[in-house]
PDB file of C-alpha atoms and ligand atoms in Angstrom:
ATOM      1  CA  UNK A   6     -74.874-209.158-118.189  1.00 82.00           C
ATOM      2  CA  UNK A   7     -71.310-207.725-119.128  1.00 96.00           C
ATOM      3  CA  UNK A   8     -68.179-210.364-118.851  1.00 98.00           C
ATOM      4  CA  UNK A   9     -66.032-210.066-116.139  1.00 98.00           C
ATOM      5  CA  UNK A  10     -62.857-209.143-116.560  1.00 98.00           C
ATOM      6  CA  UNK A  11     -59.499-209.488-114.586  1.00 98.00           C
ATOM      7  CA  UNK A  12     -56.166-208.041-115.176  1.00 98.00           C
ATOM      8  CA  UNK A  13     -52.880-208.179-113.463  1.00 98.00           C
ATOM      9  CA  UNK A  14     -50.777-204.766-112.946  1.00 98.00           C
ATOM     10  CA  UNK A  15     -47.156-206.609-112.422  1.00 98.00           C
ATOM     11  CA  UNK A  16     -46.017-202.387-112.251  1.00 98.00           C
ATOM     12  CA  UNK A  17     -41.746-202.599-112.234  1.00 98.00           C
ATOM     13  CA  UNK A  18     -41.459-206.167-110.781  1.00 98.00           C
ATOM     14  CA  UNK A  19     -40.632-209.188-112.532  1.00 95.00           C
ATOM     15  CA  UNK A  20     -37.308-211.165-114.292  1.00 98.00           C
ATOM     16  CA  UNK A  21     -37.749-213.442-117.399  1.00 98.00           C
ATOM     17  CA  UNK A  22     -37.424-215.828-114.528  1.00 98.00           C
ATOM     18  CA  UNK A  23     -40.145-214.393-112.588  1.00 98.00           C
ATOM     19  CA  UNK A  24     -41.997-214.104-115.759  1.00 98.00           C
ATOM     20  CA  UNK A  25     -41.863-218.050-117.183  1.00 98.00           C
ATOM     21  CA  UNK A  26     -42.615-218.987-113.404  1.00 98.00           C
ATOM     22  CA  UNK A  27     -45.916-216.647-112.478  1.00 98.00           C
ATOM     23  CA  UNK A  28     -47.078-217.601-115.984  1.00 98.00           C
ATOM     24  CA  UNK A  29     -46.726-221.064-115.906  1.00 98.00           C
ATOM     25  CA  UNK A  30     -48.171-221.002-112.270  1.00 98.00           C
ATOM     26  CA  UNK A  31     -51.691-219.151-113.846  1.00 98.00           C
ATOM     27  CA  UNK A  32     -51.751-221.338-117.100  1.00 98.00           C
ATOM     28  CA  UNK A  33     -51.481-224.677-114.840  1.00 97.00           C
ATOM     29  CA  UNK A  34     -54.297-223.801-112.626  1.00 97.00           C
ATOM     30  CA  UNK A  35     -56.386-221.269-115.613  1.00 97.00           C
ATOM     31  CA  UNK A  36     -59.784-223.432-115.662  1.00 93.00           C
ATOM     32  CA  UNK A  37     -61.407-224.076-118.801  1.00 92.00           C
ATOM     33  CA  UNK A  38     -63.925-222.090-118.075  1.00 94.00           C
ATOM     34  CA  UNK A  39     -62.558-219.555-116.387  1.00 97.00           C
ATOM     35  CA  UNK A  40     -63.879-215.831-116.945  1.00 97.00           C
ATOM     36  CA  UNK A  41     -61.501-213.838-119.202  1.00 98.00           C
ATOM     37  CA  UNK A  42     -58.405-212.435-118.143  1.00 98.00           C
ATOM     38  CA  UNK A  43     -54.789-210.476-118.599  1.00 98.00           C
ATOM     39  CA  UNK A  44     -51.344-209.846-117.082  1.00 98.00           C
ATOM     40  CA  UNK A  45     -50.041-205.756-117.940  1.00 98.00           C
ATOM     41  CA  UNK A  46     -46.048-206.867-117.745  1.00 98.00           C
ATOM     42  CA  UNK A  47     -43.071-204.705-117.930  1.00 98.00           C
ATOM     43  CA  UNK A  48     -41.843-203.895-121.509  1.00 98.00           C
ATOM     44  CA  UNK A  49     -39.237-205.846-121.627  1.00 98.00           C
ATOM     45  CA  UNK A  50     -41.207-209.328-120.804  1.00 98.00           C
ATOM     46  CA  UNK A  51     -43.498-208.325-123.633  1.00 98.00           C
ATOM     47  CA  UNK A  52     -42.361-210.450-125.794  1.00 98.00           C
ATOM     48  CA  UNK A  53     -41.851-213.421-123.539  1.00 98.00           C
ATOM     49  CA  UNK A  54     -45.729-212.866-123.062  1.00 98.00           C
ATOM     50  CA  UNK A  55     -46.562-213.289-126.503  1.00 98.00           C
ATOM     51  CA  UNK A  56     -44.167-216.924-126.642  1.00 98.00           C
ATOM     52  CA  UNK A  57     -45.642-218.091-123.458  1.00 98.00           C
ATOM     53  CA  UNK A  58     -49.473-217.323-123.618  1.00 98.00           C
ATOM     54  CA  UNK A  59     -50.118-217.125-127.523  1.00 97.00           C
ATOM     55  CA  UNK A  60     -53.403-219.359-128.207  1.00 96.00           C
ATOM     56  CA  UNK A  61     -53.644-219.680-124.334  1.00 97.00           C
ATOM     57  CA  UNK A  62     -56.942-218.111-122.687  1.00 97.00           C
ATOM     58  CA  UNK A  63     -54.889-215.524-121.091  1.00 98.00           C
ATOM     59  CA  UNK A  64     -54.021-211.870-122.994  1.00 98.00           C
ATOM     60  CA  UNK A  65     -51.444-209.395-122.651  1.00 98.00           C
ATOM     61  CA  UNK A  66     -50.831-206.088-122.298  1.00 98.00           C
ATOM     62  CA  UNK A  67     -48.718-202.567-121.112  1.00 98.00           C
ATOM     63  CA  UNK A  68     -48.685-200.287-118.370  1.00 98.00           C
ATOM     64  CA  UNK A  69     -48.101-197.423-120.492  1.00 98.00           C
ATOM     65  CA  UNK A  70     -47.797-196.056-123.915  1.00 98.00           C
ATOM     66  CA  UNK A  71     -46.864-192.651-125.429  1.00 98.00           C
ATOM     67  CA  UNK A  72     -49.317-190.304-126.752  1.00 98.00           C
ATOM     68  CA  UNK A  73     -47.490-190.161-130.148  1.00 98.00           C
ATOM     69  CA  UNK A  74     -47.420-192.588-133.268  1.00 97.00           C
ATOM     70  CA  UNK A  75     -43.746-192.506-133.811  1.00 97.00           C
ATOM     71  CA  UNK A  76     -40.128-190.291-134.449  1.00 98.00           C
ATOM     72  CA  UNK A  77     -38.087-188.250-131.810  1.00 98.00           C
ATOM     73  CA  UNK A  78     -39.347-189.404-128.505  1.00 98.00           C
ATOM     74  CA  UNK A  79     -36.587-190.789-126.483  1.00 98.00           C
ATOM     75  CA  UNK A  80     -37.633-193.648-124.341  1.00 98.00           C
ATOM     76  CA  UNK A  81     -40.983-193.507-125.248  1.00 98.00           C
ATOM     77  CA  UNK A  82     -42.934-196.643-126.403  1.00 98.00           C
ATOM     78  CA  UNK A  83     -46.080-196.094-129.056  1.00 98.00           C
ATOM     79  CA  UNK A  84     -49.321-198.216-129.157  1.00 98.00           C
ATOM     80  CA  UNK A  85     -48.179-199.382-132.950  1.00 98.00           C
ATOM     81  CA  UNK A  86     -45.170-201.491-131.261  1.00 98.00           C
ATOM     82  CA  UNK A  87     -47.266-202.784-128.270  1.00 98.00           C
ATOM     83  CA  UNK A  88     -49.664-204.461-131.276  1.00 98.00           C
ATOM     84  CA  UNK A  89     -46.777-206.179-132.813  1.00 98.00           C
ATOM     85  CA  UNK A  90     -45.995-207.916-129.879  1.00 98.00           C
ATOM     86  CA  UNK A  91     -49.815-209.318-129.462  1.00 98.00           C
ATOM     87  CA  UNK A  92     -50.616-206.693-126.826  1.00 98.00           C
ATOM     88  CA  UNK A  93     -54.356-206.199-126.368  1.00 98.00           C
ATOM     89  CA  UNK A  94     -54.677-204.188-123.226  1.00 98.00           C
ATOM     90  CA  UNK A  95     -52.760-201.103-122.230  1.00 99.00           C
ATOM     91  CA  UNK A  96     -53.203-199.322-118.929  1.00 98.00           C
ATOM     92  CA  UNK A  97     -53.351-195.357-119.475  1.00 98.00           C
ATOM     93  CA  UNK A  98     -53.575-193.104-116.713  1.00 98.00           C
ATOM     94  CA  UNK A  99     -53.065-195.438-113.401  1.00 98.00           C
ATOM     95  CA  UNK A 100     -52.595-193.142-110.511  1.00 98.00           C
ATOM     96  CA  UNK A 101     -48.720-193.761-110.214  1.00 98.00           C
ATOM     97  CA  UNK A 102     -48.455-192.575-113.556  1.00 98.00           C
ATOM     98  CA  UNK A 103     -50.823-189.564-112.373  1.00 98.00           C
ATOM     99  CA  UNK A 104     -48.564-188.756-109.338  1.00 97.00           C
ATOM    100  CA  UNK A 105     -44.907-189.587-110.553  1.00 98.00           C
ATOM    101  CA  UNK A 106     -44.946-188.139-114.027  1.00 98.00           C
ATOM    102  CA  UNK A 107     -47.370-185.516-113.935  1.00 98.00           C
ATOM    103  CA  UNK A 108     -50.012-186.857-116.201  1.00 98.00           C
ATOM    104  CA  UNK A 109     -52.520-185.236-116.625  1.00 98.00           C
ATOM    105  CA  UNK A 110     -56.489-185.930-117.508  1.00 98.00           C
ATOM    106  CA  UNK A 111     -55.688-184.366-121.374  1.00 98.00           C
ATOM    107  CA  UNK A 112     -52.755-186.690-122.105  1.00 98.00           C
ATOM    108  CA  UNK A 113     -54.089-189.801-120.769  1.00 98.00           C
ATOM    109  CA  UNK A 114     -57.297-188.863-123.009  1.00 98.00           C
ATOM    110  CA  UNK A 115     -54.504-189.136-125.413  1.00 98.00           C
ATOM    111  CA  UNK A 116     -52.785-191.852-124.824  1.00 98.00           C
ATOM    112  CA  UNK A 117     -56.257-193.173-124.847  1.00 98.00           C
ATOM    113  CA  UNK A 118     -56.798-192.665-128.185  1.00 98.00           C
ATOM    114  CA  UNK A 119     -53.666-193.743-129.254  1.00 98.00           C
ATOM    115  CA  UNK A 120     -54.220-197.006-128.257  1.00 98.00           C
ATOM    116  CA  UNK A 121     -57.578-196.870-129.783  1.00 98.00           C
ATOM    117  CA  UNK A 122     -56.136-195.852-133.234  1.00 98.00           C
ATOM    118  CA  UNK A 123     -53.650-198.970-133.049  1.00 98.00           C
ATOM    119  CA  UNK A 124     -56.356-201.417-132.519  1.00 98.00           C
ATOM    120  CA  UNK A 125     -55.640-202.081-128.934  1.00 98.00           C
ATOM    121  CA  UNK A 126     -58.212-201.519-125.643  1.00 98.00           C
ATOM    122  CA  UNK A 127     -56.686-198.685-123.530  1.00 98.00           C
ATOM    123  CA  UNK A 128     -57.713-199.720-119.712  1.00 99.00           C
ATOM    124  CA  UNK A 129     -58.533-195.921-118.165  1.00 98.00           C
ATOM    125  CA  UNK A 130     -57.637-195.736-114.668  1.00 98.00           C
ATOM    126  CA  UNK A 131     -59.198-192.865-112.461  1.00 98.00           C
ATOM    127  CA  UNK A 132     -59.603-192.823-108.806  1.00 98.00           C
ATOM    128  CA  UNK A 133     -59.336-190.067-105.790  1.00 98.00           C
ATOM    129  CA  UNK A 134     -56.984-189.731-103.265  1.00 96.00           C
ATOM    130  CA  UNK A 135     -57.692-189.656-100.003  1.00 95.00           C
ATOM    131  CA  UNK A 136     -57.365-186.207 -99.485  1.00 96.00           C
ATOM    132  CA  UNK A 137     -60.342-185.129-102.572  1.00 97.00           C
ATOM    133  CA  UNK A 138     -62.202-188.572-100.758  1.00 96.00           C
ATOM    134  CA  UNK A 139     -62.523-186.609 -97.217  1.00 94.00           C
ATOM    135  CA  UNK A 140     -62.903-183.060 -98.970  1.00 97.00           C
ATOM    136  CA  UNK A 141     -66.351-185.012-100.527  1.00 97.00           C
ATOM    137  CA  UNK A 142     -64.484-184.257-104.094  1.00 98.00           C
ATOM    138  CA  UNK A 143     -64.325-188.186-105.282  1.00 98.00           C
ATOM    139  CA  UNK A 144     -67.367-187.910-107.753  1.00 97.00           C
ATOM    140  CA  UNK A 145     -66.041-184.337-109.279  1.00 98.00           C
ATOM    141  CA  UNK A 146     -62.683-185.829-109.558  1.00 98.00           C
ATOM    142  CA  UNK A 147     -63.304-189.234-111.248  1.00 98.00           C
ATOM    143  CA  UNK A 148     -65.936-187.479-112.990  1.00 98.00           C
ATOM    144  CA  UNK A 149     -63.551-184.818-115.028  1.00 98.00           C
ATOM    145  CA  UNK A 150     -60.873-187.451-115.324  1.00 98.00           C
ATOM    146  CA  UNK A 151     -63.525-189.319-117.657  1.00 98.00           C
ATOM    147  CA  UNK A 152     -64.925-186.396-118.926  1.00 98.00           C
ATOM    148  CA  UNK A 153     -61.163-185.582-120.942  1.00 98.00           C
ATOM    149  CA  UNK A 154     -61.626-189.291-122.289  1.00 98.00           C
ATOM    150  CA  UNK A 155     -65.199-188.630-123.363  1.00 98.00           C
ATOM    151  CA  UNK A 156     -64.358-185.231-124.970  1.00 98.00           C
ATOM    152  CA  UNK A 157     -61.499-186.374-126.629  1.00 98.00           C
ATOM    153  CA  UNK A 158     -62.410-189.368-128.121  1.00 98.00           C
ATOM    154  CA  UNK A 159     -66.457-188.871-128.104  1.00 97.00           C
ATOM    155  CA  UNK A 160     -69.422-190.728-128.177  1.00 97.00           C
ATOM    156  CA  UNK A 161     -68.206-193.613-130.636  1.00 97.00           C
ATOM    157  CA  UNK A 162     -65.111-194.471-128.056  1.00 98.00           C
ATOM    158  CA  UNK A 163     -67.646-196.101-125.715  1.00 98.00           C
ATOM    159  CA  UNK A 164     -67.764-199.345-125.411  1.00 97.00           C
ATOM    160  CA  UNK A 165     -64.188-199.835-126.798  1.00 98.00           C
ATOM    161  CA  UNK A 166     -62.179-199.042-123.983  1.00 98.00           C
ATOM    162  CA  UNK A 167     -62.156-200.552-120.205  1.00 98.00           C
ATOM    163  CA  UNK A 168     -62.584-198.301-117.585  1.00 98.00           C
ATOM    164  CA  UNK A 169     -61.084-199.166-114.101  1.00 98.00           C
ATOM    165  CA  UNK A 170     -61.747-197.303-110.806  1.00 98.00           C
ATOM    166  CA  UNK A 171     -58.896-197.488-108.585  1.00 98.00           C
ATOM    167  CA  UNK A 172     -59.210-195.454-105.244  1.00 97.00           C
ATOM    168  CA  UNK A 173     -55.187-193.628-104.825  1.00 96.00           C
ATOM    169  CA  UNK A 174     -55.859-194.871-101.215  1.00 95.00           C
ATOM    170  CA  UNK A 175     -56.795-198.147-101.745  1.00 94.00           C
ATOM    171  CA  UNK A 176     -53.745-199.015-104.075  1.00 92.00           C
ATOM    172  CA  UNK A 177     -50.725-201.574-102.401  1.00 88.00           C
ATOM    173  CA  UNK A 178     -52.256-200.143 -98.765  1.00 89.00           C
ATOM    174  CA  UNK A 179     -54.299-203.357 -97.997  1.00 86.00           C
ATOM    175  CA  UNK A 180     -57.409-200.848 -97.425  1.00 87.00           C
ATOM    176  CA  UNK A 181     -59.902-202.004 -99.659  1.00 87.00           C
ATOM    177  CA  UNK A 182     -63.392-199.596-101.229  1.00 89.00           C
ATOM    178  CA  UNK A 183     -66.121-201.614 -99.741  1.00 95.00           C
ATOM    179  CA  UNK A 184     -68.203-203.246-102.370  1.00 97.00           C
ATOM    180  CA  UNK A 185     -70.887-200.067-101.902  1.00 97.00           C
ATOM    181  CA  UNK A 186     -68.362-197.519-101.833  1.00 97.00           C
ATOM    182  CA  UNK A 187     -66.992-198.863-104.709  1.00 98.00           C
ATOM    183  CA  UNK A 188     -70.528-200.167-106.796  1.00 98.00           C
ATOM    184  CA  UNK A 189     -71.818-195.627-105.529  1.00 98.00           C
ATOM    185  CA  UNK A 190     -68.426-194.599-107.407  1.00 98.00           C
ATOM    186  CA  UNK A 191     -68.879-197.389-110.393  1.00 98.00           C
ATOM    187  CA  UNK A 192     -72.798-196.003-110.542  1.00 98.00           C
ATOM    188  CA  UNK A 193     -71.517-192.444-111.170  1.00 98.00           C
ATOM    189  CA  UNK A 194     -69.067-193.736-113.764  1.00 98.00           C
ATOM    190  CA  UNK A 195     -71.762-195.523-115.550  1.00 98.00           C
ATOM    191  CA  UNK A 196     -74.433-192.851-116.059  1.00 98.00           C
ATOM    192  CA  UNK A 197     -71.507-190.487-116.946  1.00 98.00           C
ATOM    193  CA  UNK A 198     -70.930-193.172-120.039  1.00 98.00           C
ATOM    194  CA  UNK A 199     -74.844-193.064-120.423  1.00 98.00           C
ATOM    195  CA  UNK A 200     -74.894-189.683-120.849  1.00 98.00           C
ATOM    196  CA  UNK A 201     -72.485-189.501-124.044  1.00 98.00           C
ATOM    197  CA  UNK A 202     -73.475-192.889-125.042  1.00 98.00           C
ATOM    198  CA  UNK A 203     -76.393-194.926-123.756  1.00 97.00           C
ATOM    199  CA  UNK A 204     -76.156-198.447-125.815  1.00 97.00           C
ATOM    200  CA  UNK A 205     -71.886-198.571-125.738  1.00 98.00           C
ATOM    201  CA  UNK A 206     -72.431-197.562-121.681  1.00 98.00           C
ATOM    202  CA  UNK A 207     -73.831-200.669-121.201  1.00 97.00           C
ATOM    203  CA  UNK A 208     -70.785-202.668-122.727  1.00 97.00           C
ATOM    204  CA  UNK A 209     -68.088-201.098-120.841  1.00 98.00           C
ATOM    205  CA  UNK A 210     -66.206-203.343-118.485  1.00 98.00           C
ATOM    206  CA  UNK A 211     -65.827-201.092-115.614  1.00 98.00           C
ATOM    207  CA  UNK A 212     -63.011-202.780-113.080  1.00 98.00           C
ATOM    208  CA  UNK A 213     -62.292-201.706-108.945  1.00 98.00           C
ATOM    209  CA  UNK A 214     -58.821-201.967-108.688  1.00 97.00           C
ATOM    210  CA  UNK A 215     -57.437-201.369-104.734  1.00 96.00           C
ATOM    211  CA  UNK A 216     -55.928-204.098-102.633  1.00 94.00           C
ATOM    212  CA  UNK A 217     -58.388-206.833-104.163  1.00 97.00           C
ATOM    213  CA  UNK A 218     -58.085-210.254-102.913  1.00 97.00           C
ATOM    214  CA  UNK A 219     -58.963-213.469-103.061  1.00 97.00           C
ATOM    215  CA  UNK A 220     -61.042-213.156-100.011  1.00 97.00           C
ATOM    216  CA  UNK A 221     -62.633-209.986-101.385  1.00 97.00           C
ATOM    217  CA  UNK A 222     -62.863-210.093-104.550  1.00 98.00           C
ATOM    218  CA  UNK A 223     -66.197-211.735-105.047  1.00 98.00           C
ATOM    219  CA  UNK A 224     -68.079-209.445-103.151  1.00 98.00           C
ATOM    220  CA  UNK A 225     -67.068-206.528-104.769  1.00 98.00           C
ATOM    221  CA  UNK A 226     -67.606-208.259-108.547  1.00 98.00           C
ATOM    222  CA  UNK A 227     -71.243-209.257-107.165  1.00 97.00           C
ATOM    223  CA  UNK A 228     -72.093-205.561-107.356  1.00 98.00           C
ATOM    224  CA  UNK A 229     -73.954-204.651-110.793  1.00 97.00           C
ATOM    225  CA  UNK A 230     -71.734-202.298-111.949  1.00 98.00           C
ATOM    226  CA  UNK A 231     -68.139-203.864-110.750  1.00 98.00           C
ATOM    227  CA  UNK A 232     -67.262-206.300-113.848  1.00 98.00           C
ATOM    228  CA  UNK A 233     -63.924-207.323-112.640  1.00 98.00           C
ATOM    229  CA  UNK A 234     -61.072-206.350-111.150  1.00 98.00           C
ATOM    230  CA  UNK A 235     -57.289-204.189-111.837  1.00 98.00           C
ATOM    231  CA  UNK A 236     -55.148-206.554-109.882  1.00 98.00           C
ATOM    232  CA  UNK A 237     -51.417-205.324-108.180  1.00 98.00           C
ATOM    233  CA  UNK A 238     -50.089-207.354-105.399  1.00 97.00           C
ATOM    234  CA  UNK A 239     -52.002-210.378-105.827  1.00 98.00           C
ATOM    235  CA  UNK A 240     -51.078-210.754-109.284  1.00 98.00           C
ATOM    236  CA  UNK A 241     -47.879-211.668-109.049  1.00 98.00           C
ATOM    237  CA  UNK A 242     -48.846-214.353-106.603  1.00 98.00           C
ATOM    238  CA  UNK A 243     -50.223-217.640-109.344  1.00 98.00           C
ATOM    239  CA  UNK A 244     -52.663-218.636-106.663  1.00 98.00           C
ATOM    240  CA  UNK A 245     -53.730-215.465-105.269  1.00 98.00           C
ATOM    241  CA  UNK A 246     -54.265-214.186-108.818  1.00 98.00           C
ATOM    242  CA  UNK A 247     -56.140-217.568-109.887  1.00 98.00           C
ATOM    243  CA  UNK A 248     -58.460-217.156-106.664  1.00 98.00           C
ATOM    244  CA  UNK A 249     -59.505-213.705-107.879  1.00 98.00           C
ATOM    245  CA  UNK A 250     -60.054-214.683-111.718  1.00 98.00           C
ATOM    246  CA  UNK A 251     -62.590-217.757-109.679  1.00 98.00           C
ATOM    247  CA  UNK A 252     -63.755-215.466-107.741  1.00 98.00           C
ATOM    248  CA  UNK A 253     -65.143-213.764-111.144  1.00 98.00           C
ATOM    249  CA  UNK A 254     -67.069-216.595-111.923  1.00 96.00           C
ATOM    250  CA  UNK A 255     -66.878-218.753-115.339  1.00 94.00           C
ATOM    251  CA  UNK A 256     -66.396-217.018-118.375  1.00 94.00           C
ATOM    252  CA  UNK A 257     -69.816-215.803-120.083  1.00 89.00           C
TER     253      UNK A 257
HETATM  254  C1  LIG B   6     -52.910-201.245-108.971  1.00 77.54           C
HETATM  255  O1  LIG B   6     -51.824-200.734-108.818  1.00 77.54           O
HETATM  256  O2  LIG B   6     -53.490-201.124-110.055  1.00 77.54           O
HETATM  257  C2  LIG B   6     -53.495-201.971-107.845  1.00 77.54           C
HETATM  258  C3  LIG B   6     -54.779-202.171-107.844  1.00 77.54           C
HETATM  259  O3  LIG B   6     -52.630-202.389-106.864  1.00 77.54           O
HETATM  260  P1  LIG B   6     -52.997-203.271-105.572  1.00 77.54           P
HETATM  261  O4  LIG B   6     -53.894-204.387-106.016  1.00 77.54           O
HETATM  262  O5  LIG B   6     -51.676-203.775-105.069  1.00 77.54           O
HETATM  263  O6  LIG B   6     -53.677-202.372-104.601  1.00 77.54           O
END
């Protein structure tokens, strides 16, 4: 059985305020117990992060990263400066990313393995929208997004990253995958793994991310193949966020 896994996607919200308070909130009601989890904050609040939750059971992590290891990239933020802060997750490829800055399946491959080379788990997002869902195109389209990962980084890569399958349509709309539409799409993403790498397929935290809820969430991480959940909305609510990580069970 794989550990479950949640993470929070805080996207462009937050303050330090905001950031002391929601943490707090989680670290009050965090059981001892509870399964294993992370907040993805805003740059800035990176370091605020690694004060607040050092030696705590929660990690940290980034939304983003840049492709490159350093020099003449204005703006851009590489996986070598997300370590220093403590980061141990960062998000590559969420479908925002995807449809506001023209990512594409090669450079979040990329920004994959950049993350990779710095030590840190990259969390791969990849997910339809709902036009390629009603055109019947979800499996070729989740399929080729991991397919750049696997080709990039090859066989040895699985196993060290997180996977997460977030459905476009499923993201801040309050329309949630049901737990077989989302454990048919997991399935898929799983023998995919199998085929490049059958014994690191079988470690890979694969998470649904889409409007996940308290009241949902444990249904969907019941399925065999759902190990947790990529959390927007609800995680920057301390007791919606909590009832998800419960919701995940205790920590194995
Ligand atoms: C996300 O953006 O990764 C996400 C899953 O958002 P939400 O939970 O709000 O649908």
């Amino acid at each position: 059985m794989r550990p479950k896994l949640v993470v929070g996607n805080w996207k462009m919200n937050g303050s330090r305020e905001f950031t002391a308070s929601l943490l707090s909130g989680i670290l009050e009601g965090l059981d001892g117990n509870a399964a294993a989890c992370a907040v993805c904050v805003p740059f800035p609040y990176l370091y605020q992060c690694e004060q607040l939750l050092a030696g705590s059971a929660i990690a940290w992590g980034a939304q983003d990263v840049s492709c490159q290891p350093s020099g003449a990239y204005t703006g851009e933020v590489c996986a070598a400066m997300l370590a220093e802060f403590g980061c141990r997750y960062v998000i590559v490829g969420h479908s925002e990313r995807r449809a506001y800055h023209g990512e594409s399946n090669e450079l979040v491959a990329r920004k994959a393995g950049a993350v990779l080379a710095a030590g840190l788990t990259p969390i791969v997002c990849v997910g339809e929208t709902l036009a390629q869902r009603e055109a019947g195109e979800t499996a070729a389209v989740v399929g080729a997004q991991l397919d750049a990962v696997l080709e990039l980084l090859g066989k040895d890569a699985v196993g060290r990253f997180v996977l997460s399958y977030e459905p476009v349509w499923a993201i801040g709309s309050g329309k949630t995958a049901t737990p077989a539409m989302a454990q048919e799409v997991h399935a898929q993403l799983r023998a995919q793994l199998r085929a490049c790498n059958a014994e690191g397929a079988e470690k890979v935290q694969i998470l649904y991310g889409g409007s996940m809820k308290p009241e949902n969430a444990g249904d969907l991480m019941a399925q065999p193949d759902i190990d947790g959940g990529l959390i927007g909305g609800a995680a920057l609510k301390a007791a919606d966020f909590l009832g998800i990580i419960r919701a995940a069970g205790p920590r194995i």
